[in-house]
Amino acid sequence: MKIMGLQKLTLLDYPEHLACTIFLGGCNFSCPFCHNRDLVNVDPQAPTVDEDDFFSLLKKRQGILEGVCISGGEPLLHADLPVLISKIKALGYLVKLDTNGSYPERLEQLVNQKLVDYVAMDIKNAPDRYAMTAGLKELDLAPIQRSIAFLKQGVVPYEFRTTLVAEFHDMEAIEAIASWLEGDSPYYLQCFEDRDTVIQQGLHAPTREDILLFQKRLQTKIPHTYLRGL
């Protein structure tokens, strides 16, 4: 398992827990607004974090850190992810998984084996805009829908989240998302931030006024809609 990056301390990535975050390379999406370009198209020569060094850090910080966030890229691309997580869990850590939801069988396996304690699933956009927003020509939404339905069962603590981009999200899209996700799920809106590492340059964040309008509209069908980092 190649670990492409390590954030040794985060107060934000794992709600209510002190954690570190590892980044795994490779993704089956190519979202234009993704700020981890190098994790989508991985250079085979890119430096990696030595796995032994990572576990040495976890052993040293037992009793200080509470959890490990596994992000990407798309972590569920890796069939051997359960092996890595099992080693993390053996040290007593909670595990949070970030995913785009396109591998529902692997997600269900991790949850049912109690290898994951919290799941954050990205909702890219309204169904009819999903492929475009994911940077793909076409996309079968059935796996996404299966992951949504599974998480809604409440087997594991979870959240849905959407990164808002002015070029991709408007009120029409927001209304479609509200109808799609309708219910009591925790749903977080976060704002796009332009960086040099974004896949497509020239994108913009919505105005704060628009974001507040989006939140208000979403709350009519998804009451637990919150803003993050705004």
mmCIF file of C-alpha atoms in Angstrom:
data_model
loop_
_atom_site.group_PDB
_atom_site.id
_atom_site.type_symbol
_atom_site.label_atom_id
_atom_site.label_comp_id
_atom_site.label_asym_id
_atom_site.label_seq_id
_atom_site.Cartn_x
_atom_site.Cartn_y
_atom_site.Cartn_z
ATOM 1 C CA MET A 1 0.000 0.000 0.000
ATOM 2 C CA LYS A 2 1.554 3.292 -1.096
ATOM 3 C CA ILE A 3 0.868 6.174 1.263
ATOM 4 C CA MET A 4 1.312 9.334 -0.803
ATOM 5 C CA GLY A 5 0.961 11.850 1.995
ATOM 6 C CA LEU A 6 0.661 12.222 5.752
ATOM 7 C CA GLN A 7 -0.771 15.036 7.829
ATOM 8 C CA LYS A 8 0.475 14.291 11.314
ATOM 9 C CA LEU A 9 -2.206 16.272 13.134
ATOM 10 C CA THR A 10 -5.675 17.487 12.200
ATOM 11 C CA LEU A 11 -8.336 19.077 14.360
ATOM 12 C CA LEU A 12 -10.812 19.289 11.476
ATOM 13 C CA ASP A 13 -10.827 16.093 9.419
ATOM 14 C CA TYR A 14 -12.351 13.779 12.032
ATOM 15 C CA PRO A 15 -15.287 15.423 13.837
ATOM 16 C CA GLU A 16 -14.731 15.665 17.592
ATOM 17 C CA HIS A 17 -11.476 13.709 17.491
ATOM 18 C CA LEU A 18 -7.778 14.509 17.367
ATOM 19 C CA ALA A 19 -6.424 12.639 14.371
ATOM 20 C CA CYS A 20 -3.864 12.304 11.634
ATOM 21 C CA THR A 21 -4.666 11.891 7.939
ATOM 22 C CA ILE A 22 -3.078 9.686 5.315
ATOM 23 C CA PHE A 23 -3.582 10.161 1.586
ATOM 24 C CA LEU A 24 -3.697 7.209 -0.794
ATOM 25 C CA GLY A 25 -3.029 7.676 -4.498
ATOM 26 C CA GLY A 26 -5.287 6.953 -7.436
ATOM 27 C CA CYS A 27 -8.875 7.906 -8.202
ATOM 28 C CA ASN A 28 -11.533 6.745 -10.637
ATOM 29 C CA PHE A 29 -12.960 10.279 -10.781
ATOM 30 C CA SER A 30 -11.276 13.397 -12.125
ATOM 31 C CA CYS A 31 -13.315 16.168 -10.547
ATOM 32 C CA PRO A 32 -12.227 19.480 -12.112
ATOM 33 C CA PHE A 33 -12.262 21.205 -8.715
ATOM 34 C CA CYS A 34 -10.185 18.541 -6.923
ATOM 35 C CA HIS A 35 -7.204 20.124 -5.169
ATOM 36 C CA ASN A 36 -5.296 16.829 -4.964
ATOM 37 C CA ARG A 37 -4.322 16.609 -8.628
ATOM 38 C CA ASP A 38 -1.176 14.631 -7.859
ATOM 39 C CA LEU A 39 -3.246 11.999 -6.051
ATOM 40 C CA VAL A 40 -5.539 11.503 -9.044
ATOM 41 C CA ASN A 41 -2.829 11.112 -11.666
ATOM 42 C CA VAL A 42 -0.064 9.560 -9.611
ATOM 43 C CA ASP A 43 3.520 9.856 -10.797
ATOM 44 C CA PRO A 44 5.141 6.420 -10.321
ATOM 45 C CA GLN A 45 8.305 8.227 -9.244
ATOM 46 C CA ALA A 46 6.546 10.395 -6.663
ATOM 47 C CA PRO A 47 7.875 10.105 -3.105
ATOM 48 C CA THR A 48 5.822 8.082 -0.660
ATOM 49 C CA VAL A 49 5.503 7.818 3.098
ATOM 50 C CA ASP A 50 7.196 4.705 4.415
ATOM 51 C CA GLU A 51 4.555 2.481 5.986
ATOM 52 C CA ASP A 52 6.870 1.503 8.838
ATOM 53 C CA ASP A 53 7.447 5.180 9.620
ATOM 54 C CA PHE A 54 3.690 5.780 9.638
ATOM 55 C CA PHE A 55 3.053 2.986 12.112
ATOM 56 C CA SER A 56 5.975 4.128 14.223
ATOM 57 C CA LEU A 57 4.247 7.516 14.462
ATOM 58 C CA LEU A 58 0.985 5.870 15.493
ATOM 59 C CA LYS A 59 2.714 3.885 18.221
ATOM 60 C CA LYS A 60 4.441 6.996 19.572
ATOM 61 C CA ARG A 61 1.187 8.967 19.626
ATOM 62 C CA GLN A 62 -0.990 6.361 21.297
ATOM 63 C CA GLY A 63 -2.941 8.133 24.012
ATOM 64 C CA ILE A 64 -2.616 11.460 22.180
ATOM 65 C CA LEU A 65 -4.159 10.861 18.778
ATOM 66 C CA GLU A 66 -7.593 9.256 18.738
ATOM 67 C CA GLY A 67 -8.138 8.509 15.094
ATOM 68 C CA VAL A 68 -6.761 8.105 11.594
ATOM 69 C CA CYS A 69 -8.460 9.618 8.555
ATOM 70 C CA ILE A 70 -7.953 7.764 5.289
ATOM 71 C CA SER A 71 -8.356 10.014 2.286
ATOM 72 C CA GLY A 72 -7.201 10.237 -1.302
ATOM 73 C CA GLY A 73 -7.660 9.976 -4.170
ATOM 74 C CA GLU A 74 -10.230 7.242 -3.638
ATOM 75 C CA PRO A 75 -9.116 4.876 -0.868
ATOM 76 C CA LEU A 76 -11.551 2.133 -1.876
ATOM 77 C CA LEU A 77 -9.703 1.660 -5.159
ATOM 78 C CA HIS A 78 -7.255 -0.411 -3.132
ATOM 79 C CA ALA A 79 -8.416 -3.994 -2.600
ATOM 80 C CA ASP A 80 -5.889 -4.433 0.213
ATOM 81 C CA LEU A 81 -7.234 -1.488 2.217
ATOM 82 C CA PRO A 82 -8.723 -3.808 4.889
ATOM 83 C CA VAL A 83 -5.219 -5.063 5.678
ATOM 84 C CA LEU A 84 -3.944 -1.537 6.301
ATOM 85 C CA ILE A 85 -6.960 -0.599 8.387
ATOM 86 C CA SER A 86 -6.706 -3.776 10.460
ATOM 87 C CA LYS A 87 -3.173 -2.783 11.449
ATOM 88 C CA ILE A 88 -4.385 0.689 12.421
ATOM 89 C CA LYS A 89 -7.291 -0.695 14.447
ATOM 90 C CA ALA A 90 -4.945 -3.111 16.233
ATOM 91 C CA LEU A 91 -3.268 -0.065 17.773
ATOM 92 C CA GLY A 92 -6.579 1.132 19.183
ATOM 93 C CA TYR A 93 -7.334 3.948 16.759
ATOM 94 C CA LEU A 94 -10.653 5.025 15.346
ATOM 95 C CA VAL A 95 -10.757 5.102 11.546
ATOM 96 C CA LYS A 96 -12.549 7.630 9.367
ATOM 97 C CA LEU A 97 -12.901 6.909 5.661
ATOM 98 C CA ASP A 98 -13.339 9.505 2.918
ATOM 99 C CA THR A 99 -14.946 8.090 -0.228
ATOM 100 C CA ASN A 100 -16.778 9.028 -3.393
ATOM 101 C CA GLY A 101 -19.112 6.078 -2.862
ATOM 102 C CA SER A 102 -18.380 4.329 -6.147
ATOM 103 C CA TYR A 103 -17.302 1.043 -4.509
ATOM 104 C CA PRO A 104 -20.307 0.112 -2.358
ATOM 105 C CA GLU A 105 -19.333 -3.533 -1.896
ATOM 106 C CA ARG A 106 -15.968 -2.579 -0.421
ATOM 107 C CA LEU A 107 -17.578 0.111 1.716
ATOM 108 C CA GLU A 108 -20.114 -2.353 3.082
ATOM 109 C CA GLN A 109 -17.378 -4.894 3.781
ATOM 110 C CA LEU A 110 -15.338 -2.433 5.833
ATOM 111 C CA VAL A 111 -18.353 -1.274 7.810
ATOM 112 C CA ASN A 112 -19.732 -4.759 8.433
ATOM 113 C CA GLN A 113 -16.311 -5.940 9.608
ATOM 114 C CA LYS A 114 -16.226 -2.944 11.973
ATOM 115 C CA LEU A 115 -13.035 -1.647 10.402
ATOM 116 C CA VAL A 116 -14.450 1.845 9.885
ATOM 117 C CA ASP A 117 -15.904 4.094 12.587
ATOM 118 C CA TYR A 118 -16.989 7.078 10.485
ATOM 119 C CA VAL A 119 -17.622 7.588 6.769
ATOM 120 C CA ALA A 120 -17.605 10.878 4.871
ATOM 121 C CA MET A 121 -19.106 10.413 1.414
ATOM 122 C CA ASP A 122 -18.826 13.091 -1.234
ATOM 123 C CA ILE A 123 -21.989 14.002 -3.105
ATOM 124 C CA LYS A 124 -20.637 15.598 -6.245
ATOM 125 C CA ASN A 125 -23.836 17.115 -7.610
ATOM 126 C CA ALA A 126 -27.393 16.439 -8.728
ATOM 127 C CA PRO A 127 -27.800 13.072 -10.482
ATOM 128 C CA ASP A 128 -28.081 14.536 -13.981
ATOM 129 C CA ARG A 129 -24.851 16.503 -13.483
ATOM 130 C CA TYR A 130 -22.863 13.829 -11.702
ATOM 131 C CA ALA A 131 -20.674 12.617 -14.555
ATOM 132 C CA MET A 132 -19.771 16.143 -15.631
ATOM 133 C CA THR A 133 -18.915 17.161 -12.076
ATOM 134 C CA ALA A 134 -16.827 14.018 -11.604
ATOM 135 C CA GLY A 135 -14.876 14.853 -14.760
ATOM 136 C CA LEU A 136 -16.223 11.846 -16.674
ATOM 137 C CA LYS A 137 -18.037 11.429 -19.988
ATOM 138 C CA GLU A 138 -20.502 9.013 -18.425
ATOM 139 C CA LEU A 139 -21.097 7.419 -15.049
ATOM 140 C CA ASP A 140 -23.303 4.633 -13.736
ATOM 141 C CA LEU A 141 -25.010 6.126 -10.693
ATOM 142 C CA ALA A 142 -26.176 2.770 -9.329
ATOM 143 C CA PRO A 143 -23.070 2.249 -7.137
ATOM 144 C CA ILE A 144 -23.382 5.796 -5.792
ATOM 145 C CA GLN A 145 -27.038 5.242 -4.994
ATOM 146 C CA ARG A 146 -26.235 1.939 -3.280
ATOM 147 C CA SER A 147 -23.649 3.623 -1.044
ATOM 148 C CA ILE A 148 -26.108 6.389 -0.165
ATOM 149 C CA ALA A 149 -28.815 3.867 0.717
ATOM 150 C CA PHE A 150 -26.393 1.795 2.791
ATOM 151 C CA LEU A 151 -25.146 4.743 4.822
ATOM 152 C CA LYS A 152 -28.694 5.956 5.402
ATOM 153 C CA GLN A 153 -29.337 2.719 7.285
ATOM 154 C CA GLY A 154 -27.225 4.184 10.083
ATOM 155 C CA VAL A 155 -24.991 1.148 10.545
ATOM 156 C CA VAL A 156 -22.021 3.494 11.002
ATOM 157 C CA PRO A 157 -21.787 7.208 11.827
ATOM 158 C CA TYR A 158 -21.537 9.109 8.568
ATOM 159 C CA GLU A 159 -21.955 12.358 6.723
ATOM 160 C CA PHE A 160 -22.626 13.421 3.183
ATOM 161 C CA ARG A 161 -20.760 16.470 1.936
ATOM 162 C CA THR A 162 -20.601 18.608 -1.178
ATOM 163 C CA THR A 163 -17.890 20.983 -2.319
ATOM 164 C CA LEU A 164 -19.694 23.927 -3.883
ATOM 165 C CA VAL A 165 -18.314 25.362 -7.129
ATOM 166 C CA ALA A 166 -20.023 28.259 -8.894
ATOM 167 C CA GLU A 167 -19.566 26.674 -12.318
ATOM 168 C CA PHE A 168 -21.240 23.416 -11.255
ATOM 169 C CA HIS A 169 -23.778 24.202 -8.543
ATOM 170 C CA ASP A 170 -26.810 26.456 -8.863
ATOM 171 C CA MET A 171 -30.242 26.459 -7.224
ATOM 172 C CA GLU A 172 -31.620 23.966 -9.731
ATOM 173 C CA ALA A 173 -28.876 21.498 -8.806
ATOM 174 C CA ILE A 174 -29.377 22.152 -5.108
ATOM 175 C CA GLU A 175 -33.099 21.439 -5.353
ATOM 176 C CA ALA A 176 -32.369 18.153 -7.118
ATOM 177 C CA ILE A 177 -29.865 17.166 -4.420
ATOM 178 C CA ALA A 178 -32.420 18.021 -1.725
ATOM 179 C CA SER A 179 -34.965 15.681 -3.283
ATOM 180 C CA TRP A 180 -32.368 12.967 -3.840
ATOM 181 C CA LEU A 181 -30.960 12.919 -0.296
ATOM 182 C CA GLU A 182 -34.158 13.869 1.509
ATOM 183 C CA GLY A 183 -34.137 12.714 5.111
ATOM 184 C CA ASP A 184 -32.237 13.054 8.374
ATOM 185 C CA SER A 185 -28.697 12.513 7.085
ATOM 186 C CA PRO A 186 -25.986 14.927 8.245
ATOM 187 C CA TYR A 187 -25.062 16.953 5.161
ATOM 188 C CA TYR A 188 -22.192 19.435 5.003
ATOM 189 C CA LEU A 189 -21.602 22.154 2.444
ATOM 190 C CA GLN A 190 -18.013 23.221 1.974
ATOM 191 C CA CYS A 191 -16.692 25.858 -0.365
ATOM 192 C CA PHE A 192 -14.288 25.360 -3.235
ATOM 193 C CA GLU A 193 -10.855 26.929 -2.693
ATOM 194 C CA ASP A 194 -8.723 27.684 -5.729
ATOM 195 C CA ARG A 195 -5.146 26.398 -5.496
ATOM 196 C CA ASP A 196 -2.271 25.731 -7.864
ATOM 197 C CA THR A 197 -2.895 21.997 -7.461
ATOM 198 C CA VAL A 198 -6.517 22.083 -8.688
ATOM 199 C CA ILE A 199 -7.152 19.901 -11.750
ATOM 200 C CA GLN A 200 -8.916 22.662 -13.699
ATOM 201 C CA GLN A 201 -7.842 26.244 -13.244
ATOM 202 C CA GLY A 202 -10.253 29.173 -13.401
ATOM 203 C CA LEU A 203 -13.061 27.825 -11.226
ATOM 204 C CA HIS A 204 -14.745 29.941 -8.571
ATOM 205 C CA ALA A 205 -16.472 29.603 -5.231
ATOM 206 C CA PRO A 206 -20.119 30.649 -4.947
ATOM 207 C CA THR A 207 -20.819 33.834 -3.028
ATOM 208 C CA ARG A 208 -21.586 33.506 0.665
ATOM 209 C CA GLU A 209 -25.070 34.829 -0.070
ATOM 210 C CA ASP A 210 -25.683 32.009 -2.551
ATOM 211 C CA ILE A 211 -24.333 29.410 -0.139
ATOM 212 C CA LEU A 212 -26.713 30.581 2.593
ATOM 213 C CA LEU A 213 -29.604 30.378 0.127
ATOM 214 C CA PHE A 214 -28.513 26.863 -0.825
ATOM 215 C CA GLN A 215 -28.418 25.844 2.823
ATOM 216 C CA LYS A 216 -31.865 27.272 3.489
ATOM 217 C CA ARG A 217 -33.364 25.444 0.516
ATOM 218 C CA LEU A 218 -31.667 22.167 1.431
ATOM 219 C CA GLN A 219 -32.897 22.368 5.011
ATOM 220 C CA THR A 220 -36.486 22.109 3.787
ATOM 221 C CA LYS A 221 -35.792 18.453 2.917
ATOM 222 C CA ILE A 222 -32.490 17.729 4.682
ATOM 223 C CA PRO A 223 -32.869 19.466 8.068
ATOM 224 C CA HIS A 224 -29.342 18.637 9.216
ATOM 225 C CA THR A 225 -27.592 20.658 6.511
ATOM 226 C CA TYR A 226 -24.589 22.554 7.839
ATOM 227 C CA LEU A 227 -21.823 24.799 6.571
ATOM 228 C CA ARG A 228 -18.222 23.765 7.092
ATOM 229 C CA GLY A 229 -15.286 26.156 7.032
ATOM 230 C CA LEU A 230 -17.458 29.143 6.150
#
